[in-house]
Amino acid sequence: MKTDKKEFRREAIKQRDSLSAMERKEKSSLVIKRLMTLKEFRDAAYVMSFISFGSEVETNALIQYCLDEGKQIAVPKVIKADNEGKRLIAVRIGSMETGFKAGSYGIPEPTETEGRIVQPEDLEFVVVPGVAFDTKRFRLGYGGGFYDRFLGGTRKSCMKAAVAYECQVYAEIPLEAHDLQMDCVITESNIY
Ligand SMILES: Nc1ncnc2c1ncn2[C@@H]1O[C@H](COP(=O)(O)OP(=O)(O)OP(=O)(O)O)[C@@H](O)[C@H]1O
Ligand SMILES: [Mg+2]
């Protein structure tokens, strides 16, 4: 299974990388527009979203929208916990421009966490990245298990919304028992 996932990830990322910058931009804007129409998103006061990296669906406009709308918006940061390995935390941000630095895996993260850590139970809506999804809303990530563990700590009422391009949705993907199902997967042409 580990090798199945590894191979699948490589192929799926290659697929996503093959979209042109223009295609990504256009599709991302459709995905984000679709997400913004969801009642669960409009009603959410505490939102978390990943900061896009590489060929992922672009979330900058969404994060800026949350800031403008006065929603509490948090972004992920990987930290080294004392007793365990690395894990994901949610850090509240006040603007898009300042204080981000490439963290583990080269992904932009806020540096300042003092007084800004949001507990997973407080989140109402989480925008989740991913490498591949199936039509039943299961997810293949980058292989750290970060989101599987983090999302396990959110409330049942918290909406776990993945964003992806349609080319990332497959009939079947390699899965293990700990892989979480999303509440929805939003693409430029569908909501699963
Ligand atoms: N809830 C969990 N508790 C403990 N370990 C977990 C949990 N979920 C995943 N893991 C561990 O994390 C490792 C990677 O998991 P997996 O291959 O599903 O990553 P992924 O979903 O692709 O990554 P990510 O969520 O970071 O994008 C696995 O070895 C798995 O045992
Ligand atoms: Mg997983």
PDB file of C-alpha atoms and ligand atoms in Angstrom:
ATOM      1  CA  MET A   1       0.000   0.000   0.000  1.00  0.00           C
ATOM      2  CA  LYS A   2       2.834   2.397   0.874  1.00  0.00           C
ATOM      3  CA  THR A   3       4.382   1.884  -2.580  1.00  0.00           C
ATOM      4  CA  ASP A   4       0.945   2.082  -4.258  1.00  0.00           C
ATOM      5  CA  LYS A   5       0.385   5.456  -2.644  1.00  0.00           C
ATOM      6  CA  LYS A   6       3.865   6.659  -3.503  1.00  0.00           C
ATOM      7  CA  GLU A   7       3.524   5.769  -7.164  1.00  0.00           C
ATOM      8  CA  PHE A   8       0.006   7.209  -7.349  1.00  0.00           C
ATOM      9  CA  ARG A   9       1.159  10.469  -5.757  1.00  0.00           C
ATOM     10  CA  ARG A  10       3.967  10.878  -8.236  1.00  0.00           C
ATOM     11  CA  GLU A  11       1.639  10.371 -11.212  1.00  0.00           C
ATOM     12  CA  ALA A  12      -1.101  12.610  -9.809  1.00  0.00           C
ATOM     13  CA  ILE A  13       1.309  15.467  -9.074  1.00  0.00           C
ATOM     14  CA  LYS A  14       2.708  15.118 -12.595  1.00  0.00           C
ATOM     15  CA  GLN A  15      -0.835  15.441 -13.958  1.00  0.00           C
ATOM     16  CA  ARG A  16      -1.493  18.546 -11.897  1.00  0.00           C
ATOM     17  CA  ASP A  17       1.863  20.088 -12.824  1.00  0.00           C
ATOM     18  CA  SER A  18       0.983  19.693 -16.491  1.00  0.00           C
ATOM     19  CA  LEU A  19      -1.780  22.321 -16.231  1.00  0.00           C
ATOM     20  CA  SER A  20      -0.535  25.665 -17.552  1.00  0.00           C
ATOM     21  CA  ALA A  21      -0.284  28.649 -15.208  1.00  0.00           C
ATOM     22  CA  MET A  22      -3.224  30.210 -17.035  1.00  0.00           C
ATOM     23  CA  GLU A  23      -5.370  27.076 -16.689  1.00  0.00           C
ATOM     24  CA  ARG A  24      -4.567  26.863 -13.000  1.00  0.00           C
ATOM     25  CA  LYS A  25      -5.483  30.487 -12.501  1.00  0.00           C
ATOM     26  CA  GLU A  26      -8.809  30.184 -14.325  1.00  0.00           C
ATOM     27  CA  LYS A  27      -9.773  26.900 -12.708  1.00  0.00           C
ATOM     28  CA  SER A  28      -8.716  28.074  -9.243  1.00  0.00           C
ATOM     29  CA  SER A  29     -10.906  31.116  -9.504  1.00  0.00           C
ATOM     30  CA  LEU A  30     -13.901  28.896 -10.437  1.00  0.00           C
ATOM     31  CA  VAL A  31     -13.177  26.545  -7.515  1.00  0.00           C
ATOM     32  CA  ILE A  32     -12.931  29.417  -5.033  1.00  0.00           C
ATOM     33  CA  LYS A  33     -16.096  31.069  -6.376  1.00  0.00           C
ATOM     34  CA  ARG A  34     -17.952  27.790  -5.920  1.00  0.00           C
ATOM     35  CA  LEU A  35     -16.628  27.410  -2.393  1.00  0.00           C
ATOM     36  CA  MET A  36     -17.708  30.934  -1.464  1.00  0.00           C
ATOM     37  CA  THR A  37     -21.313  30.145  -2.382  1.00  0.00           C
ATOM     38  CA  LEU A  38     -21.535  27.358   0.218  1.00  0.00           C
ATOM     39  CA  LYS A  39     -23.770  28.210   3.139  1.00  0.00           C
ATOM     40  CA  GLU A  40     -21.365  26.474   5.533  1.00  0.00           C
ATOM     41  CA  PHE A  41     -18.587  28.779   4.371  1.00  0.00           C
ATOM     42  CA  ARG A  42     -20.676  31.948   4.476  1.00  0.00           C
ATOM     43  CA  ASP A  43     -21.839  31.111   7.996  1.00  0.00           C
ATOM     44  CA  ALA A  44     -18.378  30.170   9.274  1.00  0.00           C
ATOM     45  CA  ALA A  45     -16.642  32.657  11.565  1.00  0.00           C
ATOM     46  CA  TYR A  46     -13.556  30.458  12.131  1.00  0.00           C
ATOM     47  CA  VAL A  47     -11.962  29.283   8.907  1.00  0.00           C
ATOM     48  CA  MET A  48      -8.699  27.507   8.182  1.00  0.00           C
ATOM     49  CA  SER A  49      -7.144  27.350   4.728  1.00  0.00           C
ATOM     50  CA  PHE A  50      -3.868  26.064   3.391  1.00  0.00           C
ATOM     51  CA  ILE A  51      -1.616  28.541   1.580  1.00  0.00           C
ATOM     52  CA  SER A  52      -1.181  27.177  -1.918  1.00  0.00           C
ATOM     53  CA  PHE A  53       2.130  25.893  -3.055  1.00  0.00           C
ATOM     54  CA  GLY A  54       3.362  24.610  -6.422  1.00  0.00           C
ATOM     55  CA  SER A  55       0.506  23.673  -8.761  1.00  0.00           C
ATOM     56  CA  GLU A  56      -2.177  23.457  -6.044  1.00  0.00           C
ATOM     57  CA  VAL A  57      -5.500  25.289  -6.344  1.00  0.00           C
ATOM     58  CA  GLU A  58      -4.685  28.917  -5.531  1.00  0.00           C
ATOM     59  CA  THR A  59      -6.158  30.000  -2.203  1.00  0.00           C
ATOM     60  CA  ASN A  60      -4.701  33.499  -1.800  1.00  0.00           C
ATOM     61  CA  ALA A  61      -7.875  35.220  -2.983  1.00  0.00           C
ATOM     62  CA  LEU A  62      -9.939  33.121  -0.587  1.00  0.00           C
ATOM     63  CA  ILE A  63      -7.727  33.949   2.387  1.00  0.00           C
ATOM     64  CA  GLN A  64      -7.826  37.645   1.489  1.00  0.00           C
ATOM     65  CA  TYR A  65     -11.628  37.445   1.212  1.00  0.00           C
ATOM     66  CA  CYS A  66     -11.850  35.948   4.710  1.00  0.00           C
ATOM     67  CA  LEU A  67      -9.675  38.756   6.080  1.00  0.00           C
ATOM     68  CA  ASP A  68     -11.823  41.383   4.320  1.00  0.00           C
ATOM     69  CA  GLU A  69     -15.039  39.779   5.585  1.00  0.00           C
ATOM     70  CA  GLY A  70     -13.801  39.815   9.168  1.00  0.00           C
ATOM     71  CA  LYS A  71     -13.689  36.029   9.502  1.00  0.00           C
ATOM     72  CA  GLN A  72     -11.047  34.558  11.775  1.00  0.00           C
ATOM     73  CA  ILE A  73      -8.655  32.895   9.353  1.00  0.00           C
ATOM     74  CA  ALA A  74      -5.933  30.458  10.294  1.00  0.00           C
ATOM     75  CA  VAL A  75      -3.324  28.737   8.151  1.00  0.00           C
ATOM     76  CA  PRO A  76      -1.403  25.504   8.788  1.00  0.00           C
ATOM     77  CA  LYS A  77       2.071  25.288  10.262  1.00  0.00           C
ATOM     78  CA  VAL A  78       4.108  22.140  10.827  1.00  0.00           C
ATOM     79  CA  ILE A  79       5.726  22.053  14.248  1.00  0.00           C
ATOM     80  CA  LYS A  80       7.932  19.599  16.016  1.00  0.00           C
ATOM     81  CA  ALA A  81       6.012  18.404  19.063  1.00  0.00           C
ATOM     82  CA  ASP A  82       7.997  17.487  22.203  1.00  0.00           C
ATOM     83  CA  ASN A  83       7.041  13.863  22.601  1.00  0.00           C
ATOM     84  CA  GLU A  84       5.735  12.941  19.146  1.00  0.00           C
ATOM     85  CA  GLY A  85       6.958  13.668  15.656  1.00  0.00           C
ATOM     86  CA  LYS A  86       5.915  16.650  13.587  1.00  0.00           C
ATOM     87  CA  ARG A  87       2.327  17.763  13.520  1.00  0.00           C
ATOM     88  CA  LEU A  88       0.064  20.392  12.052  1.00  0.00           C
ATOM     89  CA  ILE A  89      -1.284  23.360  13.989  1.00  0.00           C
ATOM     90  CA  ALA A  90      -3.611  26.187  12.913  1.00  0.00           C
ATOM     91  CA  VAL A  91      -2.217  29.716  13.280  1.00  0.00           C
ATOM     92  CA  ARG A  92      -4.452  32.783  13.011  1.00  0.00           C
ATOM     93  CA  ILE A  93      -3.189  35.481  10.638  1.00  0.00           C
ATOM     94  CA  GLY A  94      -4.032  39.184  10.385  1.00  0.00           C
ATOM     95  CA  SER A  95      -2.856  39.780   6.841  1.00  0.00           C
ATOM     96  CA  MET A  96      -1.623  37.944   3.772  1.00  0.00           C
ATOM     97  CA  GLU A  97       1.631  39.791   3.221  1.00  0.00           C
ATOM     98  CA  THR A  98       3.671  39.716   6.355  1.00  0.00           C
ATOM     99  CA  GLY A  99       5.511  37.137   8.327  1.00  0.00           C
ATOM    100  CA  PHE A 100       5.380  34.072   6.103  1.00  0.00           C
ATOM    101  CA  LYS A 101       8.464  31.990   5.658  1.00  0.00           C
ATOM    102  CA  ALA A 102       9.058  28.680   3.895  1.00  0.00           C
ATOM    103  CA  GLY A 103       8.806  26.005   6.583  1.00  0.00           C
ATOM    104  CA  SER A 104       9.253  22.249   6.409  1.00  0.00           C
ATOM    105  CA  TYR A 105       8.566  21.096   2.838  1.00  0.00           C
ATOM    106  CA  GLY A 106       9.173  24.640   1.518  1.00  0.00           C
ATOM    107  CA  ILE A 107       5.557  25.683   2.124  1.00  0.00           C
ATOM    108  CA  PRO A 108       4.980  29.288   3.290  1.00  0.00           C
ATOM    109  CA  GLU A 109       4.006  29.409   6.967  1.00  0.00           C
ATOM    110  CA  PRO A 110       3.553  32.150   9.581  1.00  0.00           C
ATOM    111  CA  THR A 111       6.556  32.495  11.888  1.00  0.00           C
ATOM    112  CA  GLU A 112       4.771  34.122  14.808  1.00  0.00           C
ATOM    113  CA  THR A 113       2.543  31.698  16.731  1.00  0.00           C
ATOM    114  CA  GLU A 114       2.422  33.390  20.163  1.00  0.00           C
ATOM    115  CA  GLY A 115      -1.235  33.804  21.177  1.00  0.00           C
ATOM    116  CA  ARG A 116      -2.385  32.846  17.697  1.00  0.00           C
ATOM    117  CA  ILE A 117      -2.832  29.104  17.856  1.00  0.00           C
ATOM    118  CA  VAL A 118      -6.394  28.089  17.062  1.00  0.00           C
ATOM    119  CA  GLN A 119      -7.659  24.839  18.555  1.00  0.00           C
ATOM    120  CA  PRO A 120      -9.039  22.376  15.974  1.00  0.00           C
ATOM    121  CA  GLU A 121     -12.337  22.202  17.937  1.00  0.00           C
ATOM    122  CA  ASP A 122     -12.880  25.931  17.334  1.00  0.00           C
ATOM    123  CA  LEU A 123     -12.763  25.653  13.553  1.00  0.00           C
ATOM    124  CA  GLU A 124     -16.008  25.693  11.576  1.00  0.00           C
ATOM    125  CA  PHE A 125     -14.657  25.300   8.062  1.00  0.00           C
ATOM    126  CA  VAL A 126     -11.342  23.869   6.846  1.00  0.00           C
ATOM    127  CA  VAL A 127     -10.080  24.167   3.267  1.00  0.00           C
ATOM    128  CA  VAL A 128      -7.984  21.067   2.670  1.00  0.00           C
ATOM    129  CA  PRO A 129      -5.334  20.493  -0.020  1.00  0.00           C
ATOM    130  CA  GLY A 130      -4.617  17.123  -1.568  1.00  0.00           C
ATOM    131  CA  VAL A 131      -2.879  15.228  -4.293  1.00  0.00           C
ATOM    132  CA  ALA A 132      -5.767  13.014  -5.452  1.00  0.00           C
ATOM    133  CA  PHE A 133      -9.371  12.301  -4.485  1.00  0.00           C
ATOM    134  CA  ASP A 134     -11.976   9.706  -5.344  1.00  0.00           C
ATOM    135  CA  THR A 135     -15.604  10.403  -6.165  1.00  0.00           C
ATOM    136  CA  LYS A 136     -16.567   9.229  -2.670  1.00  0.00           C
ATOM    137  CA  ARG A 137     -14.510  12.168  -1.266  1.00  0.00           C
ATOM    138  CA  PHE A 138     -11.600  10.173   0.100  1.00  0.00           C
ATOM    139  CA  ARG A 139      -8.243  11.886  -0.090  1.00  0.00           C
ATOM    140  CA  LEU A 140      -4.628  11.144  -0.850  1.00  0.00           C
ATOM    141  CA  GLY A 141      -2.265  13.760   0.585  1.00  0.00           C
ATOM    142  CA  TYR A 142       1.484  14.256   0.433  1.00  0.00           C
ATOM    143  CA  GLY A 143       2.295  11.363   2.710  1.00  0.00           C
ATOM    144  CA  GLY A 144       2.820  12.950   6.111  1.00  0.00           C
ATOM    145  CA  GLY A 145      -0.552  11.989   7.542  1.00  0.00           C
ATOM    146  CA  PHE A 146      -0.735  15.603   8.802  1.00  0.00           C
ATOM    147  CA  TYR A 147      -4.285  16.303   7.709  1.00  0.00           C
ATOM    148  CA  ASP A 148      -5.580  12.867   8.714  1.00  0.00           C
ATOM    149  CA  ARG A 149      -4.382  13.545  12.261  1.00  0.00           C
ATOM    150  CA  PHE A 150      -5.289  17.233  12.412  1.00  0.00           C
ATOM    151  CA  LEU A 151      -8.804  16.860  10.995  1.00  0.00           C
ATOM    152  CA  GLY A 152      -9.461  14.029  13.432  1.00  0.00           C
ATOM    153  CA  GLY A 153      -9.401  16.717  16.147  1.00  0.00           C
ATOM    154  CA  THR A 154     -12.058  18.944  14.573  1.00  0.00           C
ATOM    155  CA  ARG A 155     -15.736  18.843  15.475  1.00  0.00           C
ATOM    156  CA  LYS A 156     -18.205  16.758  13.531  1.00  0.00           C
ATOM    157  CA  SER A 157     -19.969  19.991  12.575  1.00  0.00           C
ATOM    158  CA  CYS A 158     -16.748  21.445  11.098  1.00  0.00           C
ATOM    159  CA  MET A 159     -16.887  21.269   7.315  1.00  0.00           C
ATOM    160  CA  LYS A 160     -13.848  19.607   5.764  1.00  0.00           C
ATOM    161  CA  ALA A 161     -13.845  20.982   2.233  1.00  0.00           C
ATOM    162  CA  ALA A 162     -11.110  19.894  -0.149  1.00  0.00           C
ATOM    163  CA  VAL A 163     -10.323  21.971  -3.219  1.00  0.00           C
ATOM    164  CA  ALA A 164      -8.882  20.352  -6.341  1.00  0.00           C
ATOM    165  CA  TYR A 165      -8.845  20.446 -10.121  1.00  0.00           C
ATOM    166  CA  GLU A 166     -11.162  18.001 -11.839  1.00  0.00           C
ATOM    167  CA  CYS A 167      -8.092  16.116 -13.163  1.00  0.00           C
ATOM    168  CA  GLN A 168      -7.230  15.201  -9.543  1.00  0.00           C
ATOM    169  CA  VAL A 169     -10.458  13.241  -9.051  1.00  0.00           C
ATOM    170  CA  TYR A 170     -10.183   9.516  -9.818  1.00  0.00           C
ATOM    171  CA  ALA A 171     -12.614   6.594  -9.729  1.00  0.00           C
ATOM    172  CA  GLU A 172     -10.317   4.892  -7.256  1.00  0.00           C
ATOM    173  CA  ILE A 173      -7.240   5.847  -5.238  1.00  0.00           C
ATOM    174  CA  PRO A 174      -5.053   3.796  -2.865  1.00  0.00           C
ATOM    175  CA  LEU A 175      -6.433   4.172   0.677  1.00  0.00           C
ATOM    176  CA  GLU A 176      -5.725   2.979   4.207  1.00  0.00           C
ATOM    177  CA  ALA A 177      -8.016   2.749   7.235  1.00  0.00           C
ATOM    178  CA  HIS A 178      -6.788   6.071   8.712  1.00  0.00           C
ATOM    179  CA  ASP A 179      -7.525   8.105   5.564  1.00  0.00           C
ATOM    180  CA  LEU A 180     -10.353  10.524   6.264  1.00  0.00           C
ATOM    181  CA  GLN A 181     -13.333  11.243   4.071  1.00  0.00           C
ATOM    182  CA  MET A 182     -13.917  14.893   3.210  1.00  0.00           C
ATOM    183  CA  ASP A 183     -17.362  16.500   3.557  1.00  0.00           C
ATOM    184  CA  CYS A 184     -16.981  17.807   0.026  1.00  0.00           C
ATOM    185  CA  VAL A 185     -14.458  18.015  -2.785  1.00  0.00           C
ATOM    186  CA  ILE A 186     -14.854  21.185  -4.835  1.00  0.00           C
ATOM    187  CA  THR A 187     -13.466  21.356  -8.372  1.00  0.00           C
ATOM    188  CA  GLU A 188     -13.917  23.814 -11.239  1.00  0.00           C
ATOM    189  CA  SER A 189     -16.813  21.753 -12.574  1.00  0.00           C
ATOM    190  CA  ASN A 190     -18.242  19.687  -9.694  1.00  0.00           C
ATOM    191  CA  ILE A 191     -18.926  19.424  -6.005  1.00  0.00           C
ATOM    192  CA  TYR A 192     -18.578  15.872  -4.784  1.00  0.00           C
TER     193      TYR A 192
HETATM  194  N1  LIG B   1      -4.859   9.420  12.653  1.00  0.00           N
HETATM  195  C1  LIG B   1      -3.590   9.001  12.605  1.00  0.00           C
HETATM  196  N2  LIG B   1      -2.931   8.652  13.717  1.00  0.00           N
HETATM  197  C2  LIG B   1      -1.673   8.234  13.679  1.00  0.00           C
HETATM  198  N3  LIG B   1      -0.944   8.130  12.555  1.00  0.00           N
HETATM  199  C3  LIG B   1      -1.527   8.468  11.409  1.00  0.00           C
HETATM  200  C4  LIG B   1      -2.879   8.932  11.366  1.00  0.00           C
HETATM  201  N4  LIG B   1      -3.186   9.191  10.093  1.00  0.00           N
HETATM  202  C5  LIG B   1      -2.084   8.932   9.378  1.00  0.00           C
HETATM  203  N5  LIG B   1      -1.084   8.480  10.150  1.00  0.00           N
HETATM  204  C6  LIG B   1       0.258   8.059   9.683  1.00  0.00           C
HETATM  205  O1  LIG B   1       0.801   8.988   8.775  1.00  0.00           O
HETATM  206  C7  LIG B   1       1.475   8.337   7.707  1.00  0.00           C
HETATM  207  C8  LIG B   1       1.117   8.942   6.366  1.00  0.00           C
HETATM  208  O2  LIG B   1      -0.268   8.799   6.121  1.00  0.00           O
HETATM  209  P1  LIG B   1      -0.867   8.967   4.650  1.00  0.00           P
HETATM  210  O3  LIG B   1      -0.065   8.159   3.669  1.00  0.00           O
HETATM  211  O4  LIG B   1      -2.336   8.724   4.707  1.00  0.00           O
HETATM  212  O5  LIG B   1      -0.563  10.511   4.364  1.00  0.00           O
HETATM  213  P2  LIG B   1      -1.398  11.571   3.530  1.00  0.00           P
HETATM  214  O6  LIG B   1      -2.830  11.564   3.913  1.00  0.00           O
HETATM  215  O7  LIG B   1      -1.091  11.355   2.095  1.00  0.00           O
HETATM  216  O8  LIG B   1      -0.663  12.908   4.003  1.00  0.00           O
HETATM  217  P3  LIG B   1      -1.156  14.401   4.435  1.00  0.00           P
HETATM  218  O9  LIG B   1      -2.433  14.274   5.233  1.00  0.00           O
HETATM  219  O10 LIG B   1      -0.017  14.927   5.273  1.00  0.00           O
HETATM  220  O11 LIG B   1      -1.338  15.207   3.204  1.00  0.00           O
HETATM  221  C9  LIG B   1       1.082   6.867   7.776  1.00  0.00           C
HETATM  222  O12 LIG B   1       2.225   6.106   8.009  1.00  0.00           O
HETATM  223  C10 LIG B   1       0.097   6.786   8.912  1.00  0.00           C
HETATM  224  O13 LIG B   1       0.347   5.660   9.730  1.00  0.00           O
HETATM  225 MG    MG B   2      -3.942   9.961   4.354  1.00  0.00          MG
END
